[in-house]
Coordinates of C-alpha atoms and ligand atoms in Angstrom, one line a residue:
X1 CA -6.9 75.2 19.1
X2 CA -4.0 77.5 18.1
X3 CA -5.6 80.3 16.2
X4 CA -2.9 79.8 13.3
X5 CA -5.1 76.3 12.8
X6 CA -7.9 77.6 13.5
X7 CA -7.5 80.1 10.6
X8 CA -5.4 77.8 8.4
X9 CA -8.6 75.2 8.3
X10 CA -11.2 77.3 7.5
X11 CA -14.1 75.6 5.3
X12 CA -11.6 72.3 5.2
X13 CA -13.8 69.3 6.1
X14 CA -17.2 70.8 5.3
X15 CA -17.7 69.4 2.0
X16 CA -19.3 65.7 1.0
X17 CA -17.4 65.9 -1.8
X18 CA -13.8 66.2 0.6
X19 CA -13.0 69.5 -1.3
X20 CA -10.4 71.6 0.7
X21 CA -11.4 74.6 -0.1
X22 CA -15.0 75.1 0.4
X23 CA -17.2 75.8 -2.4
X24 CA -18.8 79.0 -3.8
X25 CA -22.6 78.5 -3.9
X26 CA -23.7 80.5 -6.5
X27 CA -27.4 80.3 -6.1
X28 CA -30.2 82.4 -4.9
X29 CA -32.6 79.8 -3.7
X30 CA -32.4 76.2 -2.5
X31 CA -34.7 73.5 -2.9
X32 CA -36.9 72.1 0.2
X33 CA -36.9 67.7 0.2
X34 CA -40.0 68.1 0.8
X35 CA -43.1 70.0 2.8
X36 CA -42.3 71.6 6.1
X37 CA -38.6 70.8 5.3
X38 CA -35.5 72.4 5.1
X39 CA -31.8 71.6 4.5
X40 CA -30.9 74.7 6.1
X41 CA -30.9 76.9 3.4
X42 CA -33.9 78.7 1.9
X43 CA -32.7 81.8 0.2
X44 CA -29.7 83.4 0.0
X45 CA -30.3 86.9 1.6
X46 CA -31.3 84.7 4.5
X47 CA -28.7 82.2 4.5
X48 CA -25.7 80.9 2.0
X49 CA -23.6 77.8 2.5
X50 CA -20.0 79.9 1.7
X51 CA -21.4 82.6 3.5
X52 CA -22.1 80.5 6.2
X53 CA -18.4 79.0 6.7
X54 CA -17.4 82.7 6.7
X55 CA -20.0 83.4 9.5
X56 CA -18.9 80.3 11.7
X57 CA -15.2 81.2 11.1
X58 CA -15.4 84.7 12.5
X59 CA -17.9 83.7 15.0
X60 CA -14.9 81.2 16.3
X61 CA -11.9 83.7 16.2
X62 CA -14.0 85.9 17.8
X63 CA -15.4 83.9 20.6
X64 CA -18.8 85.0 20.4
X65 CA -22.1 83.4 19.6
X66 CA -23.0 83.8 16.7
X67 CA -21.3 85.8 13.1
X68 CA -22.7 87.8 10.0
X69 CA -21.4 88.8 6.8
X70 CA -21.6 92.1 5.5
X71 CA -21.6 93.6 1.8
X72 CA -19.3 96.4 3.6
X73 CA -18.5 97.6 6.9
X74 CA -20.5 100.2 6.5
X75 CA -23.6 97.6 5.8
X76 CA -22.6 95.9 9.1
X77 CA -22.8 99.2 11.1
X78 CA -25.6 100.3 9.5
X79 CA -27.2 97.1 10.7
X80 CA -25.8 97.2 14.2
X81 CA -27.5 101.0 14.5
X82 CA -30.8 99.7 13.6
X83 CA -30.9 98.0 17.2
X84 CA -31.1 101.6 17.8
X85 CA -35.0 103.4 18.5
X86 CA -36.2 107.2 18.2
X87 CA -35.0 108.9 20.8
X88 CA -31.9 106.0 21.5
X89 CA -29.0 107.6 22.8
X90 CA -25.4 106.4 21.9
X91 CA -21.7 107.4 22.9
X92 CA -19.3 107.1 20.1
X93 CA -15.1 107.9 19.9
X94 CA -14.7 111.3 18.8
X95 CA -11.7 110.4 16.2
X96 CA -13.8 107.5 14.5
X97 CA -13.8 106.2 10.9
X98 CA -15.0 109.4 8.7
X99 CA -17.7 107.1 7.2
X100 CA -19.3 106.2 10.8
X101 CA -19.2 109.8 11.6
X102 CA -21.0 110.6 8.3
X103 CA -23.9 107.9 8.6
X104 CA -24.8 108.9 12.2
X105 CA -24.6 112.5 11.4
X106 CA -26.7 112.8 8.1
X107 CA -28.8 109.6 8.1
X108 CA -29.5 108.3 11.9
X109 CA -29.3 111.9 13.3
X110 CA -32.9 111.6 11.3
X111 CA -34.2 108.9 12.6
X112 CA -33.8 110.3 16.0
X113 CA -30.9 108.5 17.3
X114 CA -29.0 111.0 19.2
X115 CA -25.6 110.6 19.7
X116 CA -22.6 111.8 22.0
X117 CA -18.5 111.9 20.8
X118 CA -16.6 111.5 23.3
X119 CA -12.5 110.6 24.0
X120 CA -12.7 106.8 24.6
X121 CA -9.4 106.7 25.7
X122 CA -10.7 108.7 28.9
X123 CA -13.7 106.7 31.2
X124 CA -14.2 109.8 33.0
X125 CA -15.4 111.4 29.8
X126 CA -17.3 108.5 28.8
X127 CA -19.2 108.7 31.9
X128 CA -20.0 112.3 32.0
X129 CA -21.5 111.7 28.7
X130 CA -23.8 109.0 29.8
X131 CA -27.8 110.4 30.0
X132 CA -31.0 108.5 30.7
X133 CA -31.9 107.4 27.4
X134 CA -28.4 106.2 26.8
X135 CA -28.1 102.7 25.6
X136 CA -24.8 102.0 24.1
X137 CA -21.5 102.7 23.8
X138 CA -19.7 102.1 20.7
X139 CA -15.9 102.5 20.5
X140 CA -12.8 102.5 18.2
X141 CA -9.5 101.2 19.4
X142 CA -7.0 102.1 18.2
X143 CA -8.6 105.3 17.0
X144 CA -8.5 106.5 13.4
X145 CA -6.0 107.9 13.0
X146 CA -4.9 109.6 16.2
X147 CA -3.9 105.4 17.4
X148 CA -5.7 106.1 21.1
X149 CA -6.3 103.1 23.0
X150 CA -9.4 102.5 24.8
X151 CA -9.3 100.6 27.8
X152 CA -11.8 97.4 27.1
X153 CA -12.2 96.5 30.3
X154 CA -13.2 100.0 32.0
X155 CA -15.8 100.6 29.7
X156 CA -17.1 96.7 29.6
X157 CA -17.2 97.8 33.1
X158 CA -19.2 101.0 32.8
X159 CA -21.5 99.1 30.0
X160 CA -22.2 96.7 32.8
X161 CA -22.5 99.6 35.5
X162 CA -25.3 101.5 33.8
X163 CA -26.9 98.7 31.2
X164 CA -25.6 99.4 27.5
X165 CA -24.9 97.4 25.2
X166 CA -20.8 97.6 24.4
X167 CA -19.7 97.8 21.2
X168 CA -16.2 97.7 19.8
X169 CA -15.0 98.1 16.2
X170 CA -12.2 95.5 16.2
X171 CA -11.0 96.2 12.3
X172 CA -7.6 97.5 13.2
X173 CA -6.3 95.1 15.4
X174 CA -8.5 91.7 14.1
X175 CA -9.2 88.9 16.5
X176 CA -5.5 87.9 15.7
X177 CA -4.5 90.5 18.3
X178 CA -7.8 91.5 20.4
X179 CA -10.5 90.3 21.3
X180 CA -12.9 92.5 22.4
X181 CA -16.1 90.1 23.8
X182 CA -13.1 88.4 26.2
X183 CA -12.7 91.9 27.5
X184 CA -16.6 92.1 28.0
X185 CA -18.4 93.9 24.5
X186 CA -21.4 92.6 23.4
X187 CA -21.3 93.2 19.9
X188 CA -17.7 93.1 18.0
X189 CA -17.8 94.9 14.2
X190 CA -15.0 94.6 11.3
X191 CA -14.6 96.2 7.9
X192 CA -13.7 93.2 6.5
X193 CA -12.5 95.3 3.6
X194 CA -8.9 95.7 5.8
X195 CA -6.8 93.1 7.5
X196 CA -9.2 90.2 7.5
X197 CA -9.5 90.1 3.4
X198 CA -6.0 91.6 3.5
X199 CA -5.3 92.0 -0.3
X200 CA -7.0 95.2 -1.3
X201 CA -9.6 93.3 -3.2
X202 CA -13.3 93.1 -1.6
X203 CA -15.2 95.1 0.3
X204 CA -17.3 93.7 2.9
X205 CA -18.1 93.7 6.8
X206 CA -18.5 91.1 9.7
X207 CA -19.8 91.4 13.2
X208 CA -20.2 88.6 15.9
X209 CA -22.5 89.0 18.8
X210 CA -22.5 87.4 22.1
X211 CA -25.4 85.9 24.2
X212 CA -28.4 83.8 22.0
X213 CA -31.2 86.7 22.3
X214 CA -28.6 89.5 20.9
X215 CA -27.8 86.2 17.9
X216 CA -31.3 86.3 17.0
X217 CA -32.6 89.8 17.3
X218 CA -29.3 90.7 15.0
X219 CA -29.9 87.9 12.9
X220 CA -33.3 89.2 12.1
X221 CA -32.1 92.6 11.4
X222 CA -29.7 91.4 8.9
X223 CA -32.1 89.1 6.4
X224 CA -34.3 92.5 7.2
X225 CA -31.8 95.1 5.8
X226 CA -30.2 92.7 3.6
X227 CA -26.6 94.5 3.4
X228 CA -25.4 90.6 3.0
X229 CA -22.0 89.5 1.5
X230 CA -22.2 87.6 -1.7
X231 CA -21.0 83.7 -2.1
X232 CA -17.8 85.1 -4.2
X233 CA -17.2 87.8 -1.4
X234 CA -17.8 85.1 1.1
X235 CA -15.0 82.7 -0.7
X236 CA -12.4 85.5 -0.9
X237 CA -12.6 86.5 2.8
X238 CA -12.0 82.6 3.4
X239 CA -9.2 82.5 1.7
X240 CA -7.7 86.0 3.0
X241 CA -8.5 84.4 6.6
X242 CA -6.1 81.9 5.8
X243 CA -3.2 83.8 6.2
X244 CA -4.2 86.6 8.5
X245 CA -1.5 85.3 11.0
X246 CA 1.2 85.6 8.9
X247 CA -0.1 88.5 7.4
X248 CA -0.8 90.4 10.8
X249 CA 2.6 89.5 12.3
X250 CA 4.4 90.5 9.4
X251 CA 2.8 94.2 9.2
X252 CA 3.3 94.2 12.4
X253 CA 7.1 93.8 12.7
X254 CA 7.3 96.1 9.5
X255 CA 5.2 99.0 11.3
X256 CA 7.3 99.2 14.5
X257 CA 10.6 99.4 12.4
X258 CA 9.2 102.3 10.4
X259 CA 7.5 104.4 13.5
X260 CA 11.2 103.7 14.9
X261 CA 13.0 105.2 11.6
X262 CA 10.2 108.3 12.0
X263 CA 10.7 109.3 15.1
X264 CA 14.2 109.8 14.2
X265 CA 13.6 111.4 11.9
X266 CA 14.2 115.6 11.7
X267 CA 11.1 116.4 9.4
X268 CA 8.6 114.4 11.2
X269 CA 7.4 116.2 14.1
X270 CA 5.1 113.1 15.9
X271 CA 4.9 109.6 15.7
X272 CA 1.5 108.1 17.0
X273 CA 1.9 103.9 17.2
X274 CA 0.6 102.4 20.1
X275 CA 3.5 100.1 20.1
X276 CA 6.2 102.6 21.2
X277 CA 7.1 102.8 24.6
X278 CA 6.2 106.3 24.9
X279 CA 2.7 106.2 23.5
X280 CA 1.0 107.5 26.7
X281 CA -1.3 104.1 26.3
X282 CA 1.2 101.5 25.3
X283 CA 0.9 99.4 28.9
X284 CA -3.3 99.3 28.6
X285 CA -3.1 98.1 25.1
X286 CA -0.5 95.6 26.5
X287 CA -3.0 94.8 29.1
X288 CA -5.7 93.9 26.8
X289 CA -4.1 93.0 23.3
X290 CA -1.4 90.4 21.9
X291 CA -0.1 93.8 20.0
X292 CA -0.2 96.9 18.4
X293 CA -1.5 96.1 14.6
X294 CA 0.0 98.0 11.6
X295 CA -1.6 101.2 11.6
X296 CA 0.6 104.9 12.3
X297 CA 0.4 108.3 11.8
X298 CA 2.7 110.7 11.6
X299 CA 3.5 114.3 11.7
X300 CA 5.3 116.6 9.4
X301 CA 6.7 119.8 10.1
X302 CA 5.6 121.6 7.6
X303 CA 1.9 120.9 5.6
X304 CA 3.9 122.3 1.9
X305 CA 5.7 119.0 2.4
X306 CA 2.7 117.0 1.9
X307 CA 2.0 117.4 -2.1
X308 CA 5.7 116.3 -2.7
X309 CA 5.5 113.2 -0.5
X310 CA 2.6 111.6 -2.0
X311 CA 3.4 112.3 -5.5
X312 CA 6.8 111.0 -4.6
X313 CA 6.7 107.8 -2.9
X314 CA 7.1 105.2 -5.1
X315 CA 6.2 101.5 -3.4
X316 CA 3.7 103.1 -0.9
X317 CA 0.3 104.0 -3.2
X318 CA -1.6 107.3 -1.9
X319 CA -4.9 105.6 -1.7
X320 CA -8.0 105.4 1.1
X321 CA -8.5 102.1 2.9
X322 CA -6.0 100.0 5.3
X323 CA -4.9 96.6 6.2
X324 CA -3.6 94.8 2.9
X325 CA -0.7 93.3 2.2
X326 CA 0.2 96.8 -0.3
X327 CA 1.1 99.2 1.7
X328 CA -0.9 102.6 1.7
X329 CA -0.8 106.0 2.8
X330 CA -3.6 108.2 3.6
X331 CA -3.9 111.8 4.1
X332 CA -7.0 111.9 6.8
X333 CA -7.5 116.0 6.2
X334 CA -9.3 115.3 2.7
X335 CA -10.0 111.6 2.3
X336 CA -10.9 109.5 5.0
X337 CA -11.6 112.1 7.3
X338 CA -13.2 115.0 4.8
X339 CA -16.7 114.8 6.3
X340 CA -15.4 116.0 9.9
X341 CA -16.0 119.6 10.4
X342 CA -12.7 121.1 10.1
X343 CA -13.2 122.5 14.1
X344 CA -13.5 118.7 15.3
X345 CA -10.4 118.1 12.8
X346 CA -8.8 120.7 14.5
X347 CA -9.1 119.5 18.1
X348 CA -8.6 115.8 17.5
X349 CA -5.3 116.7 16.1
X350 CA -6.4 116.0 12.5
X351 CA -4.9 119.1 10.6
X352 CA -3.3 119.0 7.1
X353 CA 0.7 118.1 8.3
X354 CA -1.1 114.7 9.4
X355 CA -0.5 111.5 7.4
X356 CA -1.4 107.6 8.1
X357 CA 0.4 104.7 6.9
X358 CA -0.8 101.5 6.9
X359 CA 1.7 99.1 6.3
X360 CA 1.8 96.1 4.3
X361 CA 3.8 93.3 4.0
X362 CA 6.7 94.3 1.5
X363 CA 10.8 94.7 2.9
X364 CA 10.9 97.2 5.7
X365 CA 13.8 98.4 4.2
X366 CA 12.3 98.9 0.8
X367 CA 9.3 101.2 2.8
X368 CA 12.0 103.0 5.0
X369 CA 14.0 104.0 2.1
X370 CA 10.8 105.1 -0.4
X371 CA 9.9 107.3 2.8
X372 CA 13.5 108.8 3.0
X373 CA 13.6 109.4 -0.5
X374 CA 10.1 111.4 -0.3
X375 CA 10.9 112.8 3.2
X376 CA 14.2 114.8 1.3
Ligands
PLP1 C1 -13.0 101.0 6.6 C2 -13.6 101.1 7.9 C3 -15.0 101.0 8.1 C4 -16.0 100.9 7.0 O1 -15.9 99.7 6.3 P1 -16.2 99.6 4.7 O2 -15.8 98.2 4.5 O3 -15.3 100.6 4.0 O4 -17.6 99.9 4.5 C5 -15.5 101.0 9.5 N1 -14.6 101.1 10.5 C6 -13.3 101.2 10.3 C7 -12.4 101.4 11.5 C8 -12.7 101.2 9.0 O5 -11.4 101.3 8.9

């Protein structure tokens, strides 16, 4: 099935009751016909009905085995790390979501899980970082917020080479565009908070999982932890699902119009979009990808430019978080990206001229001129 129907239909013909859009099932428990029986649900940390058409919906787009809902992406990683032992050894991408960097570094550094940064856009430095207790690699693509692609495929390849589990954080592109099990992960995570709620208005995270023993042993950990999203939650990411297509493809269109207008621009310095020609990665995401998502960074020449810019712009809100239909722009050096150590900042390109827009769904024109108008 197209994936526009596939999203479009979410939760539609579930219901006894022929409702279109699936209920919200706001209770805790659920009542057993009788001994030893079950209708599938016991209690809600387990298992919900919404949250269960959310699951199966993600699951789908995805392609993998099995889905689970989140409270945040952050409650989803934290899960995923807990497949982790003392003494575990993981590779991560160096220019990663601040909030991944900040878990593994001041919460699972001790528990023991050690833990490697490398440059996922390079398998030769993926490899060298690969020791004997190694058992995972776990990559952004595109990063955040230098936009380097990984290449799926090498390092399925190298997963498979040396026996780790592959994992892929798929929130900037959404299954829309990528789909990282197809390409060989094992494990695919979202902040569901971005472009698959796309309005700005929940937090929550979803991962799917391929194979029946990983759907079980991660199932398990989830009703263990308990990070799950709520039936409300769960209803509201259905009905953001619903028009991620649209949504996607419009950001999309708007994005590469407005990292054309920058490079051209005489006070931007750098444009990073994967979906420029001269992004040194532009033919592997090609390769592996239906496109380039929404997400850009840019460059300014000078860092006494930034205060004026962000109190200036008038459409695009200076706020954290990405993906909704409200376009947003970040500046990585003190919120997103604050809990780096300014030396790793400082190699990964992440100094204080850097800013990262995510774009939303409004006019191009109407972004292009509230840039110019900031940008003079
Ligand atoms: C936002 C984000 C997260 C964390 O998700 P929350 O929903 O904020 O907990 C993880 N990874 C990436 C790439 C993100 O952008």
């Amino acid at each position: 099935m197209n994936i526009l129907t596939e999203l479009a239909q979410i939760g539609n013909r579930l219901d006894p009751k022929g409702a279109i859009s699936f209920p919200i099932y706001h209770s805790s428990t659920f009542a057993h016909p009788g001994f030893g029986e079950s209708t599938g649900f016991d209690y809600s940390r387990t298992n919900n009905p919404t949250r269960q058409v959310l699951e199966d919906a993600i699951a789908r787009l995805e392609e993998g085995t099995k889905g689970f809902a989140f409270s945040s992406g952050m409650g989803a990683i934290t899960t995923i790390l807990t497949l982790f032992s003392h003494g575990d050894h993981i590779i991560v991408t160096e220019d990663l979501y601040g909030g991944t960097y900040r878990i593994l570094e001041e919460v699972f550094n001790r528990f023991g899980l050690q833990v490697s940064f490398a440059d996922t856009s390079n398998l030769e430095a993926i490899e060298k970082e690969i020791l004997p207790h190694t058992k995972a690699i776990f990559t952004e693509t595109p990063t955040n917020p230098m936009m380097k692609i990984a290449d799926l495929h090498g390092i399925a390849r190298l997963c498979q080479k040396h026996g780790l589990l592959d994992i892929v954080d798929n929130t900037f592109l959404t299954p829309y565009l990528q789909k990282p099990l197809l390409c060989g992960a094992d494990i695919v995570v979202h902040s569901g908070t971005k472009y698959l709620g796309g309005h700005n208005d929940i937090i929550s995270g979803l991962v799917v999982v391929k194979g029946e023993k990983l759907a079980t042993r991660f199932g398990r950990l989830q009703n263990s932890l308990g990070a799950t999203l709520g039936p409300q939650d769960s209803w509201l990411m259905i009905r953001g699902l619903k028009t991620l297509a649209l949504r996607m493809k419009a950001q999309e269109e708007n994005a590469l119009q407005i990292a054309q207008w920058l490079l051209n621009h005489p006070k931007v310095t750098e444009v990073y979009y994967p979906g420029l020609k001269n992004h040194p990665s532009h033919a592997t995401q090609l390769n592996q990808a239906k496109g380039f998502g929404a997400m850009l960074s840019f460059r300014v020449k000078d860092s006494s430019l930034i205060p004026r810019i962000l109190k200036s712009l008038e459409i695009i809100s200076y706020a954290e978080s990405l993906g909704g239909v409200e376009s947003l722009i970040t500046y990585p050096a003190t919120q997103t990206h604050a809990d780096i150590p300014l030396e790793v900042r400082a190699r990964l390109g992440i100094d204080d001229c850097l800013l990262r827009l995510s774009v939303g769904i409004e006019a191009a024109e109407d972004l292009i001129r509230d840039l110019e108008s900031a940008l003079r």
